[in-house]
CSV table of C-alpha atoms in Angstrom, one decimal:
chain,number,residue,atom,x,y,z
Y,19,UNK,CA,-21.8,-2.2,-20.9
Y,20,UNK,CA,-23.2,-3.6,-17.2
Y,21,UNK,CA,-23.8,-0.2,-14.9
Y,22,UNK,CA,-23.2,-0.9,-11.3
Y,23,UNK,CA,-24.5,1.6,-9.0
Y,24,UNK,CA,-22.6,1.9,-5.4
Y,25,UNK,CA,-24.8,0.0,-2.3
Y,26,UNK,CA,-24.0,1.3,1.4
Y,27,UNK,CA,-23.4,-0.8,3.9
Y,28,UNK,CA,-26.5,0.1,5.2
Y,29,UNK,CA,-28.3,-1.3,2.8
Y,30,UNK,CA,-26.5,-4.1,1.5
Y,31,UNK,CA,-27.2,-5.7,5.4
Y,32,UNK,CA,-30.5,-5.8,4.3
Y,33,UNK,CA,-30.0,-7.6,0.9
Y,34,UNK,CA,-30.6,-11.1,0.0
Y,35,UNK,CA,-28.8,-13.3,-2.2
Y,36,UNK,CA,-30.0,-12.6,-5.7
Y,37,UNK,CA,-29.4,-8.5,-4.3
Y,38,UNK,CA,-26.2,-9.1,-3.2
Y,39,UNK,CA,-25.3,-11.0,-6.4
Y,40,UNK,CA,-26.5,-8.3,-8.5
Y,41,UNK,CA,-24.3,-5.9,-6.7
Y,42,UNK,CA,-21.3,-7.4,-6.8
Y,43,UNK,CA,-20.6,-10.4,-8.5
Y,44,UNK,CA,-20.1,-10.3,-11.6
Y,45,UNK,CA,-21.2,-13.6,-13.8
Y,46,UNK,CA,-20.3,-13.5,-17.0
Y,47,UNK,CA,-17.4,-11.7,-18.5
Y,48,UNK,CA,-15.8,-13.9,-21.2
Y,49,UNK,CA,-17.8,-14.6,-24.2
Y,50,UNK,CA,-16.7,-16.5,-27.5
Y,51,UNK,CA,-15.9,-13.4,-30.1
Y,52,UNK,CA,-17.0,-11.0,-27.1
Y,53,UNK,CA,-15.8,-8.3,-25.2
Y,54,UNK,CA,-17.9,-8.2,-22.0
Y,55,UNK,CA,-17.7,-4.9,-19.5
Y,56,UNK,CA,-18.7,-3.8,-15.9
Y,57,UNK,CA,-19.1,0.1,-15.0
Y,58,UNK,CA,-18.8,0.3,-11.5
Y,59,UNK,CA,-19.4,3.9,-9.8
Y,60,UNK,CA,-16.8,2.7,-7.2
Y,61,UNK,CA,-14.2,4.3,-7.9
Y,62,UNK,CA,-15.1,4.0,-11.8
Y,63,UNK,CA,-13.8,1.4,-12.9
Y,64,UNK,CA,-14.8,-0.6,-15.7
Y,65,UNK,CA,-13.7,-4.7,-15.3
Y,66,UNK,CA,-13.4,-6.5,-18.8
Y,67,UNK,CA,-13.2,-9.7,-20.0
Y,68,UNK,CA,-12.1,-9.7,-24.3
Y,69,UNK,CA,-12.4,-13.5,-25.9
Y,70,UNK,CA,-11.1,-13.1,-29.8
Y,71,UNK,CA,-11.7,-15.7,-31.9
Y,72,UNK,CA,-10.7,-15.6,-35.1
Y,73,UNK,CA,-11.1,-12.0,-35.6
Y,74,UNK,CA,-9.7,-9.0,-33.6
Y,75,UNK,CA,-11.6,-7.0,-31.2
Y,76,UNK,CA,-11.2,-3.6,-30.6
Y,77,UNK,CA,-11.8,-1.8,-27.0
Y,78,UNK,CA,-13.7,0.7,-27.9
Y,79,UNK,CA,-15.4,4.1,-26.0
Y,80,UNK,CA,-19.2,5.0,-24.8
Y,81,UNK,CA,-21.6,6.8,-23.3
Y,82,UNK,CA,-20.3,6.1,-19.9
Y,83,UNK,CA,-16.6,6.5,-20.7
Y,84,UNK,CA,-17.8,9.9,-21.8
Y,85,UNK,CA,-14.7,10.5,-24.1
Y,86,UNK,CA,-14.2,9.8,-27.6
Y,87,UNK,CA,-11.7,7.2,-27.1
Y,88,UNK,CA,-12.0,4.3,-24.3
Y,89,UNK,CA,-8.3,5.8,-23.1
Y,90,UNK,CA,-8.5,9.2,-23.7
Y,91,UNK,CA,-8.4,9.8,-19.6
Y,92,UNK,CA,-8.3,6.6,-18.2
Y,93,UNK,CA,-5.3,4.0,-17.8
Y,94,UNK,CA,-5.4,0.2,-18.4
Y,95,UNK,CA,-4.2,-2.8,-16.9
Y,96,UNK,CA,-4.2,-6.5,-18.8
Y,97,UNK,CA,-4.2,-10.3,-17.9
Y,98,UNK,CA,-3.9,-12.8,-19.9
Y,99,UNK,CA,-5.8,-16.6,-18.1
Y,100,UNK,CA,-6.2,-17.8,-21.6
Y,101,UNK,CA,-4.2,-19.4,-24.6
Y,102,UNK,CA,-1.6,-16.8,-26.3
Y,103,UNK,CA,-2.6,-14.1,-27.9
Y,104,UNK,CA,-1.6,-10.4,-28.9
Y,105,UNK,CA,-2.7,-6.8,-27.7
Y,106,UNK,CA,-2.3,-4.4,-30.7
Y,107,UNK,CA,-1.5,-0.8,-28.8
Y,108,UNK,CA,-1.5,2.0,-32.0
Y,109,UNK,CA,-0.4,-0.9,-34.2
Y,110,UNK,CA,1.9,-2.7,-32.2
Y,111,UNK,CA,1.7,-5.6,-31.0
Y,112,UNK,CA,2.4,-7.2,-27.9
Y,113,UNK,CA,3.2,-10.5,-27.2
Y,114,UNK,CA,1.1,-12.1,-24.1
Y,115,UNK,CA,1.1,-15.6,-22.7
Y,116,UNK,CA,-1.0,-17.4,-19.5
Y,117,UNK,CA,-0.4,-15.3,-16.7
Y,118,UNK,CA,1.2,-12.3,-18.7
Y,119,UNK,CA,0.2,-8.2,-17.6
Y,120,UNK,CA,0.9,-5.6,-19.7
Y,121,UNK,CA,0.0,-1.9,-18.9
Y,122,UNK,CA,-1.7,0.7,-21.1
Y,123,UNK,CA,-1.7,4.6,-20.9
Y,124,UNK,CA,-3.9,7.3,-21.1
Y,125,UNK,CA,-3.8,8.9,-24.1
Y,126,UNK,CA,-3.4,5.4,-25.7
Y,127,UNK,CA,-5.5,5.9,-29.0
Y,128,UNK,CA,-6.3,2.4,-30.4
Y,129,UNK,CA,-6.2,-1.3,-28.3
Y,130,UNK,CA,-7.8,-4.4,-29.8
Y,131,UNK,CA,-7.0,-7.9,-28.8
Y,132,UNK,CA,-6.2,-11.0,-31.2
Y,133,UNK,CA,-6.2,-14.7,-30.4
Y,134,UNK,CA,-3.1,-16.8,-32.0
Y,135,UNK,CA,-5.8,-19.6,-32.1
Y,136,UNK,CA,-9.2,-19.5,-32.4
Y,137,UNK,CA,-9.6,-23.2,-31.1
Y,138,UNK,CA,-7.3,-22.4,-27.8
Y,139,UNK,CA,-8.4,-18.3,-27.4
Y,140,UNK,CA,-6.7,-16.0,-25.1
Y,141,UNK,CA,-9.1,-14.3,-22.6
Y,142,UNK,CA,-8.2,-11.1,-21.7
Y,143,UNK,CA,-8.9,-9.4,-18.0
Y,144,UNK,CA,-8.6,-6.3,-18.0
Y,145,UNK,CA,-9.1,-3.1,-15.5
Y,146,UNK,CA,-9.3,0.3,-16.2
Y,147,UNK,CA,-9.0,3.7,-14.6
Y,148,UNK,CA,-9.9,7.1,-14.8
Y,149,UNK,CA,-6.1,9.2,-15.1
Y,150,UNK,CA,-4.3,12.2,-14.7
Y,151,UNK,CA,-0.7,11.4,-17.0
Y,152,UNK,CA,1.0,9.0,-19.4
Y,153,UNK,CA,3.2,6.8,-18.2
Y,154,UNK,CA,5.5,4.1,-20.1
Y,155,UNK,CA,3.4,1.1,-21.2
Y,156,UNK,CA,5.2,-2.2,-20.0
Y,157,UNK,CA,4.6,-5.4,-20.3
Y,158,UNK,CA,5.1,-7.3,-17.4
Y,159,UNK,CA,5.4,-11.6,-17.0
Y,160,UNK,CA,5.1,-13.4,-13.7
Y,161,UNK,CA,9.2,-13.2,-13.2
Y,162,UNK,CA,9.3,-8.8,-14.1
Y,163,UNK,CA,6.5,-9.5,-11.0
Y,164,UNK,CA,7.2,-8.7,-7.3
Y,165,UNK,CA,6.8,-12.1,-5.3
Y,166,UNK,CA,5.9,-12.1,-1.9
Y,167,UNK,CA,5.6,-15.8,-0.4
Y,168,UNK,CA,2.5,-15.5,2.3
Y,169,UNK,CA,0.7,-17.6,5.1
Y,170,UNK,CA,1.6,-21.4,6.3
Y,171,UNK,CA,-0.1,-24.5,6.2
Y,172,UNK,CA,-1.2,-24.9,9.7
Y,173,UNK,CA,-3.6,-21.9,8.7
Y,174,UNK,CA,-4.6,-23.7,5.0
Y,175,UNK,CA,-3.2,-20.2,3.5
Y,176,UNK,CA,0.3,-20.8,1.7
Y,177,UNK,CA,0.1,-18.6,-1.6
Y,178,UNK,CA,2.0,-16.9,-4.0
Y,179,UNK,CA,1.5,-13.1,-4.2
Y,180,UNK,CA,3.2,-11.5,-7.4
Y,181,UNK,CA,2.7,-7.4,-7.8
Y,182,UNK,CA,2.5,-6.8,-11.1
Y,183,UNK,CA,1.5,-3.3,-11.5
Y,184,UNK,CA,2.9,-1.7,-8.3
Y,185,UNK,CA,5.1,1.1,-8.1
Y,186,UNK,CA,7.8,-1.6,-7.5
Y,187,UNK,CA,7.5,-2.7,-11.3
Y,188,UNK,CA,5.4,-0.3,-13.4
Y,189,UNK,CA,4.3,3.4,-12.6
Y,190,UNK,CA,0.6,4.2,-13.0
Y,191,UNK,CA,-1.5,6.4,-12.2
Y,192,UNK,CA,-3.9,5.0,-9.4
Y,193,UNK,CA,-4.7,1.4,-10.8
Y,194,UNK,CA,-2.6,-1.6,-8.9
Y,195,UNK,CA,-3.2,-5.0,-9.8
Y,196,UNK,CA,-1.4,-8.3,-9.3
Y,197,UNK,CA,-2.6,-12.5,-9.2
Y,198,UNK,CA,-2.2,-14.6,-6.0
Y,199,UNK,CA,-2.1,-18.3,-6.7
Y,200,UNK,CA,-3.1,-21.1,-3.8
Y,201,UNK,CA,-0.9,-23.6,-3.0
Y,202,UNK,CA,-2.0,-27.9,-3.6
Y,203,UNK,CA,-3.8,-28.0,-0.1
Y,204,UNK,CA,-4.1,-24.5,0.9
Y,205,UNK,CA,-7.7,-23.0,0.6
Y,206,UNK,CA,-7.9,-19.5,2.1
Y,207,UNK,CA,-6.8,-16.4,1.0
Y,208,UNK,CA,-7.1,-13.4,3.2
Y,209,UNK,CA,-7.2,-14.3,5.8
Y,210,UNK,CA,-6.8,-12.8,8.9
Y,211,UNK,CA,-8.6,-10.2,6.9
Y,212,UNK,CA,-8.8,-6.8,6.6
Y,213,UNK,CA,-10.1,-3.4,4.8
Y,214,UNK,CA,-8.9,-0.4,3.3
Y,215,UNK,CA,-11.8,2.6,3.0
Y,216,UNK,CA,-9.2,4.8,0.7
Y,217,UNK,CA,-9.4,1.8,-2.2
Y,218,UNK,CA,-11.9,-0.4,-4.3
Y,219,UNK,CA,-10.7,-3.8,-4.6
Y,220,UNK,CA,-11.8,-6.2,-7.1
Y,221,UNK,CA,-11.1,-10.2,-7.0
Y,222,UNK,CA,-11.5,-12.0,-10.5
Y,223,UNK,CA,-11.7,-15.5,-9.4
Y,224,UNK,CA,-9.9,-18.1,-12.0
Y,225,UNK,CA,-7.6,-21.5,-12.3
Y,226,UNK,CA,-10.6,-23.4,-11.3
Y,227,UNK,CA,-12.4,-26.8,-11.7
Y,228,UNK,CA,-15.8,-26.9,-13.2
Y,229,UNK,CA,-17.2,-27.4,-10.0
Y,230,UNK,CA,-14.7,-25.9,-7.6
Y,231,UNK,CA,-16.5,-22.8,-5.6
Y,232,UNK,CA,-14.9,-19.8,-4.2
Y,233,UNK,CA,-16.8,-18.6,-0.8
Y,234,UNK,CA,-16.7,-15.6,-0.7
Y,235,UNK,CA,-16.7,-13.8,2.5
Y,236,UNK,CA,-17.8,-9.4,2.1
Y,237,UNK,CA,-19.7,-7.1,4.2
Y,238,UNK,CA,-18.5,-5.0,7.8
Y,239,UNK,CA,-17.0,-7.3,9.8
Y,240,UNK,CA,-19.7,-7.1,12.4
Y,241,UNK,CA,-22.5,-7.7,9.7
Y,242,UNK,CA,-20.2,-10.7,7.0
Y,243,UNK,CA,-22.2,-11.9,3.9
Y,244,UNK,CA,-21.2,-14.5,1.5
Y,245,UNK,CA,-21.2,-14.9,-1.9
Y,246,UNK,CA,-20.6,-18.5,-3.7
Y,247,UNK,CA,-18.2,-17.5,-6.8
Y,248,UNK,CA,-17.4,-20.1,-10.0
Y,249,UNK,CA,-14.6,-19.9,-11.9
Y,250,UNK,CA,-13.9,-16.8,-13.9
Y,251,UNK,CA,-16.4,-15.3,-12.0
Y,252,UNK,CA,-15.4,-11.3,-10.6
Y,253,UNK,CA,-16.4,-9.7,-7.0
Y,254,UNK,CA,-16.5,-5.9,-6.5
Y,255,UNK,CA,-15.1,-5.1,-3.4
Y,256,UNK,CA,-16.4,-1.5,-1.9
Y,257,UNK,CA,-13.4,0.4,0.9
Y,258,UNK,CA,-15.3,-0.7,3.5
Y,259,UNK,CA,-16.2,-4.4,3.1
Y,260,UNK,CA,-13.9,-7.5,3.9
Y,261,UNK,CA,-12.9,-9.0,0.9
Y,262,UNK,CA,-11.9,-13.1,1.4
Y,263,UNK,CA,-12.7,-16.7,0.8
Y,264,UNK,CA,-12.1,-20.2,1.1
Y,265,UNK,CA,-11.9,-22.6,-2.0
Y,266,UNK,CA,-13.8,-26.0,-2.6
Y,267,UNK,CA,-10.6,-26.9,-4.7
Y,268,UNK,CA,-7.6,-25.4,-6.6
Y,269,UNK,CA,-8.5,-21.4,-7.4
Y,270,UNK,CA,-6.3,-18.6,-7.9
Y,271,UNK,CA,-7.2,-14.9,-8.3
Y,272,UNK,CA,-6.7,-11.7,-10.2
Y,273,UNK,CA,-6.9,-8.1,-7.7
Y,274,UNK,CA,-6.8,-4.7,-8.3
Y,275,UNK,CA,-7.0,-1.5,-6.1
Y,276,UNK,CA,-8.2,1.8,-7.4
Y,277,UNK,CA,-8.4,4.6,-4.8
Y,278,UNK,CA,-6.5,7.3,-3.0
Y,279,UNK,CA,-3.0,5.6,-3.1
Y,280,UNK,CA,-1.0,3.0,-4.3
Y,281,UNK,CA,0.2,1.8,-0.9
Y,282,UNK,CA,-0.1,-2.2,-0.6
Y,283,UNK,CA,0.1,-2.2,3.1
Y,284,UNK,CA,-2.5,0.7,3.8
Y,285,UNK,CA,-5.1,-2.1,5.2
Y,286,UNK,CA,-7.2,-1.5,8.2
Y,287,UNK,CA,-6.9,-4.9,10.0
Y,288,UNK,CA,-10.2,-7.0,11.4
Y,289,UNK,CA,-8.8,-9.2,14.6
Y,290,UNK,CA,-10.6,-12.9,13.9
Y,291,UNK,CA,-12.4,-12.1,17.4
Y,292,UNK,CA,-13.9,-9.0,15.8
Y,293,UNK,CA,-15.7,-11.4,13.0
Y,294,UNK,CA,-19.7,-11.7,13.3
């Protein structure tokens, strides 16, 4: 498990490209036959990717988790962005096709990831955050999610946002997750931008061609920085940072939030003229 310490706005202002990427970009999440995880001290969020082949991959705790079982004091949100697969939760299988999600509550003893076809494996992206209560397990499909249409063609930011793990759809302790898909011909996400100092956010960029890149904007509104992001790479976004991007081609992203509240609209908007 990779460990990421918290970097302050003051030190981030002086980071070069290598330091920015080491602090905020997760480059490798999906290795065939493995589970890859990053433990971020931003709200103690765990970001992971599981790519099972012919054998199931169990989710196990380690020193950073600090408890005998991974979900003794945590909750878990899982998205499948690959071939069809299954999540085994305490002996019960839950089928997840592409863009399906599963909320797994605190107190779950065993979780394992399975692909239906090793030649077309599932690619399970997951986020885990600390929890204080056990809520019902729930599978959420794209049709179950709360759909919000955003943007205009004239602003090149037409997109569909789906709230999956969200108070209106699925009860959780603090984890909120969803998926945004950018329409063909549009390039921008989350612009005009915002911050939310009460919550950490993470973005997984996906559904991209091999040579497509997203230019992800981050940093303080008056001290912006950028990261060049490839397919199936993730961004850590602290509460003081903007989080916005534009792509050279088709892309989508899975977003997650954790922190003091679950109010999706709790945002501090930044005027375009204030960006530097």
